[in-house]
Amino acid sequence: MSDQRGQRHQHFETLAIHAGQEADQATGAVSVPIYQVSTYKQDGVGGLRGGYEYSRSANPTRTALEENLAALDGGRRGLAFASGLAAEDCLLRTLLVPGDHVVIPDDAYGGTFRLFAKVAERWGVEWSVASSSDPRAVREAVRPRTKAIWVETPSNPLLGITDIAALADVARTAGAKLVVDNTFASPYLQQPLALGADVVVYSTTKYMGGHSDVVGGALVVDDEALGEELAFHQNAMGAIAGPFDAWLVMRGIKTLAVRMDRHSANAARVAELLAAHPKVTKVYYPGLPDHPGHETAAKQMRSFGGMVSFQVAGGEQAAVDVCDRAKLFTLGESLGGVESLIEHPGRMTHASAAGSALEVPADLVRLSVGIESVDDLLADLTQALG
Ligand SMILES: Cc1ncc(COP(=O)(O)O)c(C=O)c1O
């Protein structure tokens, strides 16, 4: 796929640090400079020096990130946006026109659900919900005008697993694009394009940035024509990643592989502790052998990631109390940073899905397991559970 760039033979850890990251032509700076600029001097009308004319259309710092993103997912085109939802919005307006239909999963980030239910629907886009862990259910949800099948794997917040290759077959037969939100896994743990997906979506706010200091989003595709259409819409709609945000995401990506290894190792220990705890009624972690998606996850992921959810005996208030008692786990939304976070999805990240097919259990707690000492994390959870 990326043979033309001569990079495909390199390993992920190498690409993460080097793809798109040429030393600066003018100074030799090893870190790509933050080109904090809106416009570029032209040598005569139309005489562009480096191909840049205006930073909404393209900016050298964003280009470096976009080339890096494409290489990491083995695609031909990467595009960086102001947020994950901006990336999703650009994608759905590129793929869908009024009257088209999209199948969305029954477990997904609440904001993605809100984008379809409260925004896209007003513009005439139809959607229906199916469990993406069941390819037959998705096939049955397909309509003549289904243009996209949207999945999130692992999903937010129930850590559901979708067999990407199986869904790619369903999408191909339906003549629809398979869109995979790969935010929880990151390209280090999972490569959706290689498994047959058409579009990979990221909230780069999460593991890609990795330090809870930037909001961003990305799309990666291998189809050049689709990449061009997306780039047209990215420029026409304008929700681009700014130069400093692009730089922060790029800096995060350089350590993505080592961080993900530690996130996964710590989360596996946390899941083990929770599974054995008398106050925990159910643990959602694809690394546990009794998770319904365990085998599929083991087949398509390098390891199982840093997200763990669980239900607490005693109902909603007991779950809220656990969140309130945690000390080292910071009570907050978002995920994927070096620091551990805890939250109550029903009242926080997934409040917008209340009353819908995507409503989450009231006694659910979600953890973003960070890369601190795992012993300290286990001790904090033990005291928070009482
Ligand atoms: C799986 C997933 N996709 C997309 C998003 C949206 O990303 P952003 O908050 O960067 O707009 C989120 C945010 O939490 C998410 O968890």
XYZ file of C-alpha atoms in Angstrom, residues 95-257:
163
model
C -20.359 9.895 2.205
C -24.060 10.682 2.650
C -26.733 12.821 0.989
C -30.345 13.249 2.140
C -32.237 9.964 1.870
C -29.115 7.841 2.398
C -28.998 5.452 5.322
C -26.289 4.452 7.785
C -26.188 1.542 10.220
C -24.788 2.611 13.578
C -23.791 0.305 16.440
C -25.811 -0.231 19.618
C -22.743 0.634 21.673
C -20.808 3.738 20.719
C -19.574 7.056 22.016
C -22.651 9.088 22.991
C -21.498 12.051 20.904
C -21.398 9.921 17.755
C -24.963 8.825 18.427
C -25.966 12.474 19.031
C -24.352 13.526 15.732
C -26.584 11.105 13.818
C -29.755 11.455 15.901
C -29.732 15.210 16.477
C -27.771 16.659 13.577
C -27.559 14.366 10.520
C -31.199 13.346 10.820
C -32.289 16.985 10.479
C -30.500 17.027 7.119
C -32.412 13.968 5.911
C -29.868 11.233 6.688
C -31.540 8.064 7.907
C -29.968 5.772 10.486
C -30.787 2.613 12.343
C -29.120 0.745 15.148
C -27.756 -2.821 15.036
C -25.391 -4.769 17.223
C -22.128 -4.749 15.294
C -20.804 -7.728 17.256
C -23.415 -9.724 15.278
C -22.701 -9.497 11.505
C -26.084 -11.076 10.734
C -27.925 -8.315 12.608
C -25.995 -5.691 10.649
C -26.783 -7.458 7.352
C -30.481 -7.434 8.259
C -30.340 -3.701 9.037
C -29.004 -2.875 5.568
C -31.445 -0.994 3.274
C -31.241 -0.216 -0.442
C -29.778 3.217 0.355
C -27.325 2.122 3.052
C -24.086 3.937 2.218
C -22.125 3.347 5.414
C -21.811 0.822 8.214
C -20.301 2.428 11.278
C -18.579 0.427 14.002
C -16.530 1.168 17.074
C -14.261 -1.612 18.318
C -13.558 -1.884 21.174
C -16.672 0.161 21.810
C -17.274 2.985 24.245
C -18.164 2.261 27.045
C -19.055 -1.464 26.967
C -15.874 -2.695 25.256
C -17.887 -4.640 22.680
C -15.826 -6.257 19.936
C -16.700 -6.243 16.229
C -15.135 -8.697 13.804
C -13.863 -6.112 11.324
C -13.154 -8.601 8.504
C -16.666 -10.087 8.818
C -18.270 -6.628 8.751
C -16.109 -5.691 5.749
C -17.771 -8.579 3.887
C -21.227 -7.340 4.885
C -20.345 -3.804 3.754
C -18.883 -4.957 0.439
C -22.012 -6.995 -0.362
C -24.200 -4.018 0.549
C -22.128 -1.608 -1.563
C -21.542 0.459 1.596
C -18.373 1.834 3.186
C -17.197 0.242 6.418
C -16.201 2.955 8.884
C -14.234 1.884 11.966
C -13.792 4.189 14.937
C -10.395 2.951 16.119
C -10.046 5.436 18.985
C -9.915 2.848 21.800
C -7.369 0.606 20.074
C -5.167 3.133 18.208
C -3.347 2.010 15.047
C -0.701 0.334 17.191
C -3.155 -2.260 18.511
C -5.425 -2.610 15.485
C -5.201 -1.968 11.736
C -8.738 -1.683 10.335
C -7.749 -0.948 6.700
C -5.749 -4.179 6.508
C -8.838 -6.011 7.779
C -11.007 -4.579 4.985
C -12.371 -1.319 6.430
C -12.727 1.690 4.107
C -12.328 4.526 6.611
C -10.639 4.735 10.016
C -11.860 7.410 12.438
C -9.994 8.762 15.458
C -10.534 11.085 18.291
C -6.818 11.964 18.502
C -7.742 13.651 21.783
C -7.339 10.182 23.288
C -4.427 7.726 22.894
C -2.831 9.430 19.879
C -2.352 12.725 21.752
C -1.980 10.696 24.917
C -1.441 13.490 27.450
C -4.910 15.043 27.943
C -3.666 18.334 26.516
C -5.221 18.540 23.052
C -8.548 17.974 21.290
C -8.265 16.564 17.773
C -9.603 14.092 15.260
C -8.479 12.185 12.192
C -9.627 10.142 9.216
C -7.463 7.664 7.321
C -8.373 6.002 4.002
C -6.538 3.987 1.391
C -8.760 4.946 -1.557
C -7.174 7.977 -3.218
C -10.422 9.213 -4.765
C -12.191 9.090 -1.401
C -9.155 10.787 0.168
C -9.499 13.627 -2.373
C -13.215 14.004 -1.671
C -12.546 14.127 2.060
C -9.784 16.691 1.585
C -12.187 18.811 -0.489
C -14.769 18.713 2.301
C -12.140 19.275 4.996
C -11.175 22.519 3.265
C -14.717 23.471 2.274
C -16.099 22.926 5.785
C -12.982 24.151 7.579
C -12.779 22.194 10.853
C -9.028 21.609 10.498
C -6.461 20.847 13.193
C -4.504 24.011 13.997
C -0.693 23.895 13.801
C -0.027 23.660 17.543
C -2.700 21.009 18.048
C -1.315 19.035 15.094
C 2.148 19.272 16.649
C 0.920 18.055 20.042
C -0.762 15.035 18.458
C 2.410 14.304 16.483
C 4.515 14.480 19.635
C 2.111 12.117 21.391
C 2.237 9.614 18.539
C 6.022 9.228 18.846
C 5.515 7.346 22.142
C 2.224 5.665 21.227
C 3.651 2.145 21.033
